[in-house]
CSV table of C-alpha atoms and ligand atoms in Angstrom, one decimal:
chain,number,residue,atom,x,y,z
A,17,MET,CA,-5.3,-14.6,124.7
A,18,ASP,CA,-7.2,-11.8,126.4
A,19,LYS,CA,-10.8,-11.9,126.7
A,20,ILE,CA,-13.4,-9.4,127.5
A,21,ILE,CA,-16.3,-9.6,129.7
A,22,VAL,CA,-19.3,-7.3,129.6
A,23,GLU,CA,-22.5,-7.0,131.6
A,24,GLY,CA,-25.5,-6.2,129.7
A,25,GLY,CA,-28.4,-3.7,130.9
A,26,ARG,CA,-26.7,-0.3,131.9
A,27,PRO,CA,-27.4,2.4,129.8
A,28,LEU,CA,-24.4,4.5,128.4
A,29,ALA,CA,-24.0,7.9,129.6
A,30,GLY,CA,-21.1,10.5,129.1
A,31,ASN,CA,-18.3,11.9,126.5
A,32,VAL,CA,-16.1,9.8,124.5
A,33,LYS,CA,-13.1,11.3,122.5
A,34,ILE,CA,-12.8,9.5,119.1
A,35,SER,CA,-9.1,8.5,118.4
A,36,GLY,CA,-7.5,9.0,115.1
A,37,ALA,CA,-8.6,6.8,111.9
A,38,LYS,CA,-6.8,3.6,111.4
A,39,ASN,CA,-7.5,3.4,107.8
A,40,ALA,CA,-6.5,7.1,107.1
A,41,ALA,CA,-3.3,6.3,109.1
A,42,LEU,CA,-2.3,3.2,107.4
A,43,PRO,CA,-1.8,4.7,104.1
A,44,MET,CA,-0.4,8.1,105.3
A,45,LEU,CA,2.4,6.5,107.4
A,46,ILE,CA,3.3,4.5,104.3
A,47,SER,CA,3.2,7.2,101.9
A,48,SER,CA,6.4,8.6,103.8
A,49,LEU,CA,8.2,6.0,101.9
A,50,LEU,CA,7.8,8.4,98.9
A,51,ALA,CA,10.1,11.0,100.2
A,52,ASP,CA,13.8,11.3,101.5
A,53,GLY,CA,13.6,12.9,104.9
A,54,THR,CA,11.5,12.8,108.0
A,55,SER,CA,7.8,12.9,108.0
A,56,THR,CA,5.6,13.3,111.2
A,57,PHE,CA,2.2,12.3,112.1
A,58,THR,CA,0.2,13.3,115.1
A,59,ASN,CA,-3.2,12.0,116.5
A,60,VAL,CA,-2.1,8.4,115.4
A,61,PRO,CA,-4.1,6.0,117.2
A,62,ASP,CA,-2.6,3.1,119.4
A,63,LEU,CA,-3.5,0.1,117.5
A,64,MET,CA,-2.0,-3.1,116.6
A,65,ASP,CA,-2.0,-2.3,112.8
A,66,ILE,CA,-0.1,1.0,113.4
A,67,LYS,CA,2.7,-1.4,115.3
A,68,SER,CA,2.4,-3.8,112.2
A,69,THR,CA,2.8,-0.6,110.0
A,70,SER,CA,5.8,0.5,111.8
A,71,LEU,CA,7.6,-3.0,111.9
A,72,LEU,CA,7.0,-3.2,108.5
A,73,LEU,CA,8.6,0.3,107.6
A,74,SER,CA,11.6,-0.5,109.9
A,75,HIS,CA,11.9,-3.5,108.0
A,76,LEU,CA,12.3,-1.8,104.7
A,77,GLY,CA,15.0,0.5,106.0
A,78,ALA,CA,13.0,3.5,107.4
A,79,GLN,CA,13.8,4.8,110.8
A,80,VAL,CA,10.4,4.9,112.8
A,81,GLU,CA,10.2,6.5,116.3
A,82,THR,CA,7.0,6.6,118.2
A,83,CYS,CA,6.1,8.9,121.0
A,84,GLU,CA,2.5,8.7,122.3
A,85,ASP,CA,0.2,9.9,119.6
A,86,THR,CA,3.2,11.2,117.1
A,87,VAL,CA,4.9,8.8,114.7
A,88,ARG,CA,8.1,9.8,112.9
A,89,ILE,CA,9.4,8.1,110.0
A,90,SER,CA,12.7,8.9,108.0
A,91,ALA,CA,12.8,7.2,104.6
A,92,GLY,CA,16.0,8.4,103.2
A,93,ASP,CA,17.9,5.4,102.6
A,94,LEU,CA,15.6,2.4,102.0
A,95,THR,CA,17.6,-0.9,102.3
A,96,GLN,CA,14.9,-3.4,101.7
A,97,PHE,CA,11.9,-3.4,98.9
A,98,GLU,CA,10.3,-6.8,100.2
A,99,ALA,CA,7.4,-7.0,102.5
A,100,PRO,CA,7.5,-10.6,103.7
A,101,TYR,CA,4.8,-13.0,104.4
A,102,ASP,CA,4.9,-13.1,108.2
A,103,LEU,CA,4.2,-9.4,108.1
A,104,VAL,CA,1.9,-9.1,105.3
A,105,ARG,CA,-0.2,-12.0,106.8
A,106,LYS,CA,-0.9,-10.0,109.9
A,107,MET,CA,-2.1,-6.9,108.1
A,108,ARG,CA,-3.4,-7.0,104.5
A,109,ALA,CA,-3.1,-3.2,104.1
A,110,SER,CA,0.6,-4.0,103.8
A,111,VAL,CA,0.1,-4.3,100.1
A,112,LEU,CA,0.0,-0.1,100.1
A,113,VAL,CA,3.7,-0.5,100.2
A,114,LEU,CA,3.7,-1.7,96.5
A,115,GLY,CA,3.1,1.5,94.9
A,116,PRO,CA,5.5,3.5,97.0
A,117,LEU,CA,8.2,1.3,96.6
A,118,VAL,CA,7.8,0.7,92.7
A,119,ALA,CA,7.6,4.5,92.6
A,120,ARG,CA,10.7,5.4,94.7
A,121,LEU,CA,13.0,2.3,94.0
A,122,GLY,CA,11.6,0.9,91.0
A,123,ARG,CA,11.1,-2.5,92.5
A,124,ALA,CA,9.1,-4.3,95.1
A,125,ARG,CA,8.6,-7.7,96.5
A,126,VAL,CA,5.3,-8.2,98.5
A,127,SER,CA,3.9,-11.3,99.9
A,128,LEU,CA,0.1,-11.7,98.2
A,129,PRO,CA,-1.9,-10.7,101.5
A,130,GLY,CA,-4.2,-14.0,100.7
A,131,GLY,CA,-7.8,-13.6,102.1
A,132,CYS,CA,-9.2,-13.1,105.3
A,133,ALA,CA,-12.3,-13.9,107.3
A,134,ILE,CA,-14.5,-11.3,105.3
A,135,GLY,CA,-13.4,-12.6,101.9
A,136,ALA,CA,-11.0,-13.6,99.1
A,137,ARG,CA,-9.7,-9.9,99.0
A,138,PRO,CA,-8.1,-10.0,95.9
A,139,ILE,CA,-5.6,-7.2,94.8
A,140,ASN,CA,-5.7,-7.8,90.8
A,141,LEU,CA,-6.9,-4.2,90.5
A,142,HIS,CA,-3.9,-2.9,92.2
A,143,LEU,CA,-1.6,-4.8,90.0
A,144,LYS,CA,-3.5,-4.1,86.9
A,145,GLY,CA,-3.2,-0.3,87.6
A,146,LEU,CA,0.7,-0.8,88.3
A,147,ALA,CA,1.0,-2.7,85.0
A,148,ALA,CA,-0.9,0.2,83.2
A,149,LEU,CA,1.7,2.6,84.8
A,150,GLY,CA,4.5,0.6,83.1
A,151,ALA,CA,5.5,-1.7,86.0
A,152,SER,CA,6.0,-5.5,85.1
A,153,ILE,CA,4.5,-7.6,87.5
A,154,ASP,CA,5.3,-11.4,88.2
A,155,LEU,CA,3.4,-13.7,90.7
A,156,LYS,CA,6.0,-16.2,92.0
A,157,HIS,CA,6.0,-18.1,95.3
A,158,GLY,CA,3.0,-16.2,96.9
A,159,TYR,CA,4.8,-13.2,96.1
A,160,VAL,CA,4.2,-10.1,93.5
A,161,GLU,CA,7.5,-9.1,92.3
A,162,ALA,CA,7.0,-5.7,90.6
A,163,THR,CA,9.9,-3.8,88.9
A,164,ALA,CA,9.8,-0.4,86.8
A,165,GLY,CA,11.7,2.1,85.3
A,166,ARG,CA,10.3,5.5,85.9
A,167,LEU,CA,6.6,5.2,85.7
A,168,LYS,CA,4.5,6.5,83.5
A,169,GLY,CA,1.1,8.2,83.9
A,170,ALA,CA,-1.9,6.4,82.5
A,171,ASP,CA,-5.7,6.3,82.2
A,172,ILE,CA,-6.9,3.5,84.6
A,173,TYR,CA,-10.5,2.4,85.1
A,174,PHE,CA,-11.3,0.3,88.4
A,175,ASP,CA,-14.3,-2.0,87.5
A,176,VAL,CA,-14.7,-2.6,91.0
A,177,VAL,CA,-14.5,0.6,93.6
A,178,THR,CA,-11.5,-0.3,95.8
A,179,VAL,CA,-10.1,1.9,98.7
A,180,THR,CA,-6.7,0.6,98.8
A,181,GLY,CA,-6.5,0.1,95.2
A,182,THR,CA,-7.2,3.8,94.8
A,183,GLU,CA,-4.7,4.7,97.4
A,184,ASN,CA,-1.9,2.5,95.9
A,185,LEU,CA,-2.2,3.8,92.5
A,186,MET,CA,-2.6,7.4,93.8
A,187,MET,CA,0.7,6.9,95.6
A,188,ALA,CA,2.3,5.4,92.8
A,189,ALA,CA,0.9,7.9,90.2
A,190,ALA,CA,2.4,10.9,92.3
A,191,LEU,CA,5.9,10.2,91.0
A,192,ALA,CA,5.3,9.0,87.7
A,193,GLU,CA,6.1,10.9,84.5
A,194,GLY,CA,2.9,12.6,83.1
A,195,THR,CA,-0.6,12.4,84.0
A,196,THR,CA,-2.6,9.8,85.5
A,197,VAL,CA,-6.5,9.5,85.9
A,198,LEU,CA,-8.1,7.2,88.2
A,199,ARG,CA,-11.4,6.5,87.1
A,200,ASN,CA,-14.4,4.9,89.3
A,201,ALA,CA,-12.1,5.9,92.3
A,202,ALA,CA,-12.9,5.4,95.8
A,203,ARG,CA,-14.4,8.5,97.5
A,204,GLU,CA,-13.8,7.5,101.2
A,205,PRO,CA,-12.7,10.5,103.3
A,206,GLU,CA,-9.5,8.4,103.9
A,207,ILE,CA,-8.7,9.1,100.2
A,208,GLU,CA,-9.1,12.7,100.6
A,209,ALA,CA,-7.0,12.6,103.7
A,210,LEU,CA,-4.1,10.7,101.6
A,211,ALA,CA,-4.5,13.2,99.1
A,212,ASP,CA,-4.1,16.2,101.0
A,213,ASN,CA,-0.9,14.4,102.8
A,214,LEU,CA,0.4,14.0,99.2
A,215,ILE,CA,-0.3,17.2,98.2
A,216,LYS,CA,1.3,18.8,101.5
A,217,MET,CA,4.4,16.6,100.1
A,218,GLY,CA,4.5,18.2,96.7
A,219,ALA,CA,2.0,16.0,94.6
A,220,ASP,CA,-0.3,17.6,92.2
A,221,ILE,CA,-3.7,16.0,92.7
A,222,GLU,CA,-7.2,16.9,91.8
A,223,GLY,CA,-10.5,15.2,92.3
A,224,ALA,CA,-10.0,13.1,95.4
A,225,GLY,CA,-13.0,12.6,97.2
A,226,THR,CA,-14.8,12.2,93.7
A,227,SER,CA,-14.9,9.0,91.6
A,228,ILE,CA,-12.2,10.6,88.9
A,229,ILE,CA,-8.9,11.6,90.4
A,230,THR,CA,-6.4,13.4,88.0
A,231,ILE,CA,-2.5,13.0,89.4
A,232,ASN,CA,0.0,15.0,87.3
A,233,GLY,CA,3.4,13.3,88.4
A,234,VAL,CA,6.4,15.0,89.7
A,235,ALA,CA,10.1,14.5,90.0
A,236,ALA,CA,10.4,14.2,93.8
A,237,LEU,CA,8.2,14.7,96.9
A,238,ASN,CA,9.1,16.2,100.2
A,239,PRO,CA,8.3,14.7,103.6
A,240,VAL,CA,5.3,15.9,105.4
A,241,ALA,CA,3.9,16.9,108.6
A,242,ALA,CA,0.2,15.7,109.1
A,243,THR,CA,-2.5,14.9,111.5
A,244,ILE,CA,-4.6,12.0,111.4
A,245,MET,CA,-8.3,12.5,111.0
A,246,PRO,CA,-10.7,11.2,113.6
A,247,ASP,CA,-11.9,7.7,112.9
A,248,ARG,CA,-15.6,7.3,111.6
A,249,ILE,CA,-15.9,3.8,112.2
A,250,GLU,CA,-15.1,4.0,115.9
A,251,ALA,CA,-17.4,6.9,115.9
A,252,GLY,CA,-20.4,5.1,114.3
A,253,THR,CA,-19.6,2.3,116.6
A,254,PHE,CA,-20.3,4.2,119.9
A,255,MET,CA,-23.3,6.1,118.3
A,256,MET,CA,-24.8,2.7,117.8
A,257,ALA,CA,-23.8,1.7,121.5
A,258,ALA,CA,-25.6,4.6,122.7
A,259,VAL,CA,-28.9,3.9,120.8
A,260,LEU,CA,-28.7,0.4,121.8
A,261,THR,CA,-28.4,0.8,125.4
A,262,ARG,CA,-30.9,3.6,125.4
A,263,GLY,CA,-28.2,5.9,126.6
A,264,GLU,CA,-27.3,9.3,125.8
A,265,VAL,CA,-23.6,9.8,124.7
A,266,THR,CA,-21.5,12.6,123.2
A,267,LEU,CA,-18.8,12.2,121.0
A,268,LEU,CA,-16.0,14.5,121.0
A,269,ASN,CA,-13.3,15.3,118.6
A,270,CYS,CA,-15.4,13.6,115.4
A,271,GLU,CA,-16.5,14.5,111.9
A,272,PRO,CA,-20.1,14.4,111.7
A,273,ASP,CA,-20.1,14.8,107.8
A,274,HIS,CA,-18.1,11.3,107.6
A,275,VAL,CA,-21.0,9.5,109.4
A,276,GLY,CA,-24.0,11.1,107.6
A,277,ALA,CA,-25.4,7.5,106.2
A,278,LEU,CA,-25.5,6.4,109.7
A,279,ILE,CA,-26.8,9.6,111.2
A,280,ASP,CA,-29.8,9.0,108.7
A,281,LYS,CA,-30.2,5.4,109.4
A,282,LEU,CA,-30.1,5.9,113.3
A,283,ARG,CA,-32.9,8.9,113.1
A,284,LEU,CA,-34.8,6.5,111.2
A,285,ALA,CA,-34.5,4.0,114.0
A,286,GLY,CA,-35.9,6.7,116.6
A,287,ALA,CA,-32.4,8.0,117.8
A,288,GLU,CA,-32.1,11.9,118.9
A,289,ILE,CA,-28.8,13.0,117.1
A,290,GLU,CA,-27.6,16.4,118.0
A,291,ILE,CA,-24.7,17.4,115.2
A,292,GLY,CA,-22.2,20.0,116.5
A,293,ASP,CA,-18.9,21.2,114.9
A,294,LYS,CA,-16.6,18.4,115.9
A,295,SER,CA,-19.2,16.6,118.0
A,296,ILE,CA,-22.2,14.5,117.8
A,297,GLN,CA,-24.8,13.8,120.8
A,298,VAL,CA,-26.7,10.6,120.5
A,299,LYS,CA,-29.7,9.7,122.5
A,300,GLY,CA,-31.5,6.4,122.6
A,301,HIS,CA,-35.1,5.6,123.4
A,302,GLN,CA,-37.0,2.6,124.7
A,303,ASN,CA,-38.3,1.5,121.2
A,304,ILE,CA,-35.9,1.0,118.5
A,305,THR,CA,-37.4,1.1,115.0
A,306,SER,CA,-36.5,-1.7,112.4
A,307,VAL,CA,-34.5,-0.1,109.5
A,308,ASP,CA,-33.4,-1.7,106.2
A,309,ILE,CA,-29.8,-1.2,105.0
A,310,LYS,CA,-27.5,-2.0,102.0
A,311,THR,CA,-23.8,-1.4,102.6
A,312,GLN,CA,-22.3,0.7,99.8
A,313,PRO,CA,-18.9,2.3,98.9
A,314,TYR,CA,-18.9,5.8,100.4
A,315,PRO,CA,-20.8,8.0,101.0
A,316,GLY,CA,-23.4,5.1,101.2
A,317,PHE,CA,-23.8,3.1,104.6
A,318,PRO,CA,-20.3,1.5,105.0
A,319,THR,CA,-19.8,-2.1,105.3
A,320,ASP,CA,-17.4,-1.7,108.2
A,321,MET,CA,-20.7,-0.6,110.3
A,322,GLN,CA,-22.8,-3.4,109.1
A,323,ALA,CA,-22.2,-6.0,111.9
A,324,GLN,CA,-22.5,-3.2,114.5
A,325,PHE,CA,-26.1,-2.2,112.9
A,326,MET,CA,-27.3,-5.7,112.9
A,327,VAL,CA,-27.0,-6.0,116.5
A,328,LEU,CA,-29.1,-3.0,116.9
A,329,MET,CA,-31.7,-4.4,114.5
A,330,SER,CA,-31.4,-7.8,116.5
A,331,VAL,CA,-33.6,-6.1,119.5
A,332,ALA,CA,-35.7,-3.6,117.2
A,333,ASP,CA,-39.5,-3.6,116.9
A,334,SER,CA,-40.2,-5.7,113.8
A,335,THR,CA,-38.1,-7.0,110.9
A,336,SER,CA,-35.6,-5.7,108.7
A,337,THR,CA,-33.3,-6.6,105.6
A,338,ILE,CA,-29.6,-6.0,105.9
A,339,SER,CA,-28.0,-6.4,102.4
A,340,GLU,CA,-23.8,-6.8,102.5
A,341,THR,CA,-22.8,-5.5,98.7
A,342,ILE,CA,-19.2,-5.2,99.3
A,343,PHE,CA,-17.9,-8.4,100.9
A,344,GLU,CA,-19.0,-12.0,99.9
A,345,ASN,CA,-18.5,-13.3,103.6
A,346,ARG,CA,-19.3,-10.7,106.0
A,347,PHE,CA,-21.9,-12.3,108.1
A,348,ILE,CA,-19.8,-14.5,110.1
A,349,HIS,CA,-21.1,-12.5,113.4
A,350,VAL,CA,-24.4,-13.8,112.7
A,351,SER,CA,-23.9,-17.3,114.1
A,352,GLU,CA,-22.5,-15.8,117.5
A,353,LEU,CA,-25.3,-13.3,117.6
A,354,LYS,CA,-27.8,-16.5,117.1
A,355,ARG,CA,-26.3,-17.9,120.0
A,356,MET,CA,-27.4,-15.0,121.9
A,357,GLY,CA,-30.9,-14.9,121.0
A,358,ALA,CA,-31.0,-13.1,117.8
A,359,ASP,CA,-33.4,-14.2,115.1
A,360,ILE,CA,-31.5,-13.7,112.0
A,361,GLN,CA,-32.0,-15.4,108.6
A,362,VAL,CA,-29.1,-15.2,105.9
A,363,SER,CA,-29.6,-16.1,102.4
A,364,GLY,CA,-26.8,-15.1,100.1
A,365,ASN,CA,-25.8,-11.5,100.9
A,366,ILE,CA,-29.1,-10.7,102.6
A,367,ALA,CA,-29.6,-11.1,106.2
A,368,ILE,CA,-33.4,-10.9,107.6
A,369,VAL,CA,-33.3,-9.8,111.1
A,370,LYS,CA,-36.4,-10.3,113.4
A,371,GLY,CA,-36.2,-8.1,116.7
A,372,VAL,CA,-36.5,-9.9,119.8
A,373,PRO,CA,-37.2,-8.4,123.1
A,374,HIS,CA,-33.8,-9.2,124.5
A,375,LEU,CA,-30.6,-10.9,123.8
A,376,SER,CA,-29.0,-13.4,126.3
A,377,ALA,CA,-25.2,-13.4,127.3
A,378,ALA,CA,-22.9,-16.1,126.0
A,379,GLN,CA,-19.4,-17.1,125.7
A,380,VAL,CA,-18.6,-15.9,122.1
A,381,MET,CA,-15.9,-15.8,119.5
A,382,ALA,CA,-14.4,-12.8,117.8
A,383,THR,CA,-13.4,-13.7,114.1
A,384,ASP,CA,-12.8,-10.3,112.4
A,385,LEU,CA,-12.4,-6.7,113.4
A,386,ARG,CA,-15.8,-5.4,113.3
A,387,ALA,CA,-17.5,-8.7,113.9
A,388,SER,CA,-15.9,-8.5,117.4
A,389,ALA,CA,-17.2,-5.0,117.9
A,390,SER,CA,-20.6,-6.0,117.2
A,391,LEU,CA,-20.3,-8.8,119.9
A,392,ILE,CA,-19.2,-6.3,122.3
A,393,LEU,CA,-22.5,-4.3,121.4
A,394,ALA,CA,-24.4,-7.4,121.9
A,395,GLY,CA,-22.9,-8.0,125.3
A,396,LEU,CA,-23.8,-4.3,126.4
A,397,VAL,CA,-27.6,-5.2,126.1
A,398,ALA,CA,-27.5,-9.1,126.7
A,399,GLN,CA,-29.2,-10.0,130.0
A,400,GLY,CA,-26.0,-11.4,131.9
A,401,LYS,CA,-22.4,-11.8,131.3
A,402,THR,CA,-21.1,-12.0,127.9
A,403,GLU,CA,-17.6,-13.4,127.7
A,404,VAL,CA,-15.8,-12.5,124.2
A,405,ASN,CA,-12.9,-14.6,123.4
A,406,ARG,CA,-9.9,-13.8,120.6
A,407,VAL,CA,-10.3,-9.9,121.4
A,408,TYR,CA,-6.8,-9.5,119.6
A,409,HIS,CA,-9.0,-8.8,116.5
A,410,LEU,CA,-10.5,-5.9,118.7
A,411,ASP,CA,-7.1,-4.5,119.4
A,412,ARG,CA,-6.4,-4.2,115.8
A,413,GLY,CA,-8.9,-1.3,114.9
A,414,TYR,CA,-10.2,0.0,118.2
A,415,GLN,CA,-7.9,1.8,120.9
A,416,SER,CA,-8.3,0.7,124.6
A,417,ILE,CA,-12.2,-0.1,123.6
A,418,GLU,CA,-13.0,-1.5,127.3
A,419,LYS,CA,-11.6,1.8,129.0
A,420,LYS,CA,-13.8,3.9,126.7
A,421,TYR,CA,-17.1,1.8,127.5
A,422,SER,CA,-16.1,1.7,131.3
A,423,ALA,CA,-15.9,5.6,131.0
A,424,LEU,CA,-19.2,5.7,129.6
A,425,ASN,CA,-20.9,3.4,132.6
A,426,ALA,CA,-20.6,0.2,131.1
A,427,THR,CA,-19.8,-2.8,133.2
A,428,ILE,CA,-16.8,-4.3,131.2
A,429,GLN,CA,-13.5,-5.8,131.9
A,430,ARG,CA,-10.7,-7.1,130.1
A,431,VAL,CA,-9.2,-10.8,131.5
A,432,LYS,CA,-5.5,-11.7,130.6
E,522,EPZ,C1,-10.6,-1.1,102.8
E,522,EPZ,O1,-10.4,-2.2,102.5
E,522,EPZ,C2,-10.7,-0.9,104.3
E,522,EPZ,N1,-9.3,-1.3,105.0
E,522,EPZ,C3,-11.7,-2.0,104.9
E,522,EPZ,O2,-11.8,-1.8,106.2
E,522,EPZ,C4,-13.0,-1.6,104.4
E,522,EPZ,O3,-14.0,-2.7,104.8
E,522,EPZ,C5,-13.1,-1.5,102.7
E,522,EPZ,O4,-11.9,-0.5,102.3
E,522,EPZ,C6,-14.4,-1.3,102.2
E,522,EPZ,O5,-14.9,-0.2,102.8
E,522,EPZ,C7,-8.6,-0.3,105.0
E,522,EPZ,O6,-8.7,0.8,104.3
E,522,EPZ,C8,-7.0,-0.6,105.5
E,522,EPZ,P1,-11.6,-2.8,98.9
E,522,EPZ,P2,-10.0,-2.6,101.0
E,522,EPZ,O7,-10.5,-2.8,98.1
E,522,EPZ,O8,-9.0,-1.5,100.2
E,522,EPZ,C9,-13.1,-5.9,96.0
E,522,EPZ,C10,-11.6,-2.5,108.5
E,522,EPZ,O9,-12.4,-3.5,109.0
E,522,EPZ,N2,-11.6,-5.8,95.2
E,522,EPZ,O10,-12.5,-1.3,98.9
E,522,EPZ,O11,-9.0,-3.9,101.1
E,522,EPZ,C11,-13.0,-6.7,97.2
E,522,EPZ,O12,-12.8,-8.0,97.0
E,522,EPZ,C12,-11.2,-3.1,107.2
E,522,EPZ,O13,-11.0,-1.5,109.0
E,522,EPZ,C13,-11.3,-6.6,93.9
E,522,EPZ,O14,-11.9,-7.3,93.5
E,522,EPZ,O15,-11.3,-3.1,100.4
E,522,EPZ,C14,-14.3,-6.2,97.7
E,522,EPZ,O16,-15.5,-6.9,97.4
E,522,EPZ,C15,-11.9,-4.2,106.8
E,522,EPZ,N3,-9.8,-6.5,93.5
E,522,EPZ,C16,-14.3,-4.5,97.0
E,522,EPZ,O17,-13.6,-4.7,96.0
E,522,EPZ,C17,-9.1,-5.5,94.2
E,522,EPZ,O18,-8.0,-5.4,93.6
E,522,EPZ,C18,-14.1,-3.5,98.1
E,522,EPZ,O19,-12.7,-3.9,98.5
E,522,EPZ,C19,-9.2,-5.0,95.2
E,522,EPZ,C20,-10.7,-4.9,95.8
């Protein structure tokens, strides 16, 4: 297993190009299942999760070709409707094939994804929505078995805001007969990107990006040519790295509108932030002011940036409160940060972070994607050499992260 060794103390400096968004690419690639023909996606990030998605789509019978950042998918004759356990357990987002398969083939057999490090991650709302559209749902031997004739539009209320739940049902409803309304829908930019993608395919969707999305089903959809939007979570991670190392970094090819909540909090923490059309310049100063955050569905402060922000607060000038309201177990990084000298007390979904003058390097273990990103951040400011193990978690969501940090003057290397 690879590990990453990072030596602290060097302010980051320079430009970094933000890659395509993992959480936009996954549903968009999967939406190609809805159409007969070849869809083309560009600016696709080179990540383990993208490889897993390509494997899954090929397993279903689609032809998948990847050339640099372009992925072509021909879903003309799907031969399978099953997403097996060994593929789904590697990537929970595989459940996104449920909606398209039921809509296109009238059946799907998808392994229940099971929990992960950050929480139980149920998909009950995905299934409740599919049932409302007329699918019959059976849970057998750890699999979801869904069958349907032509799906029928329905009025669906999410009692919890769910990103992939909204995506799954938007894709299923696109081919249903009649109108579907999704209420309390997720408003993330990735939802809007998927809706734009489906509209280009011929879908009739209004309200994506708001909490009420109306989908008028159509008989068939056409293949699409689409570009993946920049990754707001990668952008946020590099913004925090710039502030943390008291450096000056310009992010290129990013969407400032997608990181508004973070810009607000980083300015309160004392960072200087200049916003361009597709760029953000972030300058850190010696003192970091403690700031409270509470994770919320978009446009609130994203849960995927919570671990990274906690590292920033662990070397801030007083005490901050971090509330994690989305996932029930997303403080796994706390114990590793405490081994590096952070002063953090957790009770329930609240972490009290008391700033310390500096962190000290240690051998640490990555547990989930964003927690591992936070350990790299800690290593960038800790005194000494930090060794982050199990970096395969990182490779799921960050494209060649050590190369991007090296190009920003960090002392960092990957060791096989
Ligand atoms: C998406 O996960 C993202 N993944 C996650 O990013 C992100 O953390 C999360 O949204 C929240 O923003 C992708 O887009 C591939 P949810 P998702 O359904 O859709 C509960 C990363 O690091 N819930 O919005 O699985 C659930 O337990 C990943 O890139 C139900 O109760 O998250 C959670 O508490 C990590 N029933 C809350 O809703 C359901 O049927 C939000 O989950 C579905 C969800």
